[in-house]
């Protein structure tokens, strides 16, 4: 009923030999992804530090920078400077909480305990910071 395929697939001949380019392992891909999430979290943390400086944020930024450097083989992450404007703190805390959650998922999947603990701590800190204004104003 159907005629058998007699030639190679167009897709396999176009790709050529797949050993022509380097491949990354799953662990290397997860390292790259985790470093990206933590670097983004570091950027938001630096924005928060510029808007509302605190010792907790200073310590968190240094720990995040060290973790990103470790994952990137010693390459220091880019750091955000002071934005000068007063950003909406609640929005920054929500964004930081979401980024920390993404980092936690990736850290857990690659069994990186240090990064998972750091991400979980940052999630807790940003969740608490989001809850503070609601407690003060009585809005639930």
C-alpha positions as semicolon CSV with decimal commas, in nm:
position;residue;x (nm);y (nm);z (nm)
1;X;0,000;0,000;0,000
2;X;0,280;0,246;0,095
3;X;0,613;0,259;-0,075
4;X;0,913;0,229;0,159
5;X;1,140;0,531;0,205
6;X;1,450;0,484;-0,008
7;X;1,644;0,800;0,072
8;X;1,767;0,960;0,388
9;X;1,550;1,218;0,558
10;X;1,603;1,577;0,450
11;X;1,633;1,671;0,816
12;X;1,914;1,430;0,888
13;X;2,115;1,528;0,579
14;X;2,075;1,900;0,652
15;X;2,195;1,859;1,008
16;X;2,500;1,672;0,892
17;X;2,719;1,518;1,155
18;X;2,586;1,620;1,497
19;X;2,931;1,595;1,652
20;X;3,036;1,911;1,464
21;X;2,923;2,137;1,749
22;X;2,969;2,107;2,125
23;X;2,689;1,966;2,335
24;X;2,618;2,052;2,695
25;X;2,510;1,802;2,954
26;X;2,184;1,839;3,144
27;X;2,381;1,949;3,450
28;X;2,559;2,221;3,252
29;X;2,227;2,345;3,114
30;X;2,078;2,354;3,464
31;X;2,385;2,542;3,593
32;X;2,337;2,803;3,321
33;X;1,966;2,832;3,395
34;X;2,019;2,856;3,772
35;X;2,292;3,118;3,731
36;X;2,055;3,320;3,513
37;X;1,773;3,310;3,769
38;X;2,007;3,400;4,054
39;X;2,164;3,682;3,850
40;X;1,817;3,823;3,779
41;X;1,735;3,797;4,150
42;X;2,061;3,978;4,226
43;X;1,956;4,259;3,991
44;X;1,622;4,301;4,169
45;X;1,798;4,283;4,506
46;X;2,031;4,563;4,398
47;X;1,727;4,770;4,293
48;X;1,569;4,709;4,632
49;X;1,893;4,807;4,805
50;X;1,895;5,135;4,612
51;X;1,532;5,209;4,707
52;X;1,532;5,086;5,066
53;X;1,879;5,000;5,196
54;X;1,904;4,731;5,464
55;X;2,170;4,503;5,605
56;X;1,963;4,196;5,512
57;X;1,959;4,300;5,146
58;X;2,334;4,374;5,154
59;X;2,410;4,026;5,288
60;X;2,169;3,866;5,042
61;X;2,328;4,049;4,748
62;X;2,675;3,931;4,846
63;X;2,557;3,570;4,887
64;X;2,377;3,583;4,552
65;X;2,684;3,728;4,380
66;X;2,903;3,453;4,529
67;X;2,660;3,182;4,416
68;X;2,639;3,321;4,060
69;X;3,019;3,341;4,046
70;X;3,044;2,978;4,158
71;X;2,798;2,861;3,894
72;X;2,972;3,062;3,622
73;X;3,315;2,925;3,700
74;X;3,441;3,227;3,892
75;X;3,308;3,494;3,655
76;X;3,161;3,779;3,861
77;X;2,803;3,881;3,778
78;X;2,713;4,225;3,647
79;X;2,575;4,444;3,923
80;X;2,305;4,709;3,896
81;X;2,383;5,059;4,005
82;X;2,148;5,283;4,196
83;X;1,850;5,376;3,983
84;X;1,807;5,708;4,158
85;X;1,427;5,688;4,157
86;X;1,198;5,552;4,423
87;X;1,071;5,226;4,274
88;X;0,755;5,055;4,392
89;X;0,886;4,829;4,664
90;X;0,591;4,590;4,663
91;X;0,634;4,521;4,291
92;X;1,007;4,462;4,337
93;X;0,943;4,222;4,625
94;X;0,686;4,030;4,417
95;X;0,932;4,007;4,129
96;X;1,214;3,896;4,359
97;X;0,987;3,635;4,519
98;X;0,898;3,493;4,178
99;X;1,263;3,484;4,067
100;X;1,367;3,313;4,391
101;X;1,093;3,055;4,332
102;X;1,224;2,980;3,984
103;X;1,576;2,951;4,118
104;X;1,452;2,714;4,390
105;X;1,290;2,484;4,134
106;X;1,607;2,463;3,925
107;X;1,831;2,424;4,230
108;X;1,613;2,139;4,355
109;X;1,619;1,966;4,018
110;X;1,999;1,975;4,010
111;X;2,029;1,887;4,380
112;X;2,224;2,205;4,464
113;X;2,158;2,238;4,835
114;X;2,340;2,568;4,885
115;X;2,151;2,742;4,604
116;X;1,820;2,588;4,714
117;X;1,864;2,711;5,071
118;X;1,959;3,060;4,952
119;X;1,660;3,076;4,715
120;X;1,420;2,954;4,986
121;X;1,554;3,212;5,233
122;X;1,506;3,489;4,977
123;X;1,152;3,370;4,904
124;X;1,071;3,389;5,276
125;X;1,227;3,734;5,310
126;X;1,038;3,876;5,013
127;X;0,712;3,715;5,121
128;X;0,753;3,875;5,464
129;X;0,835;4,211;5,305
130;X;0,518;4,190;5,094
131;X;0,308;4,112;5,401
132;X;0,440;4,406;5,606
133;X;0,244;4,688;5,434
134;X;-0,077;4,487;5,452
135;X;-0,037;4,435;5,826
136;X;0,030;4,806;5,882
137;X;-0,268;4,925;5,679
138;X;-0,505;4,650;5,785
139;X;-0,573;4,552;5,424
140;X;-0,594;4,175;5,378
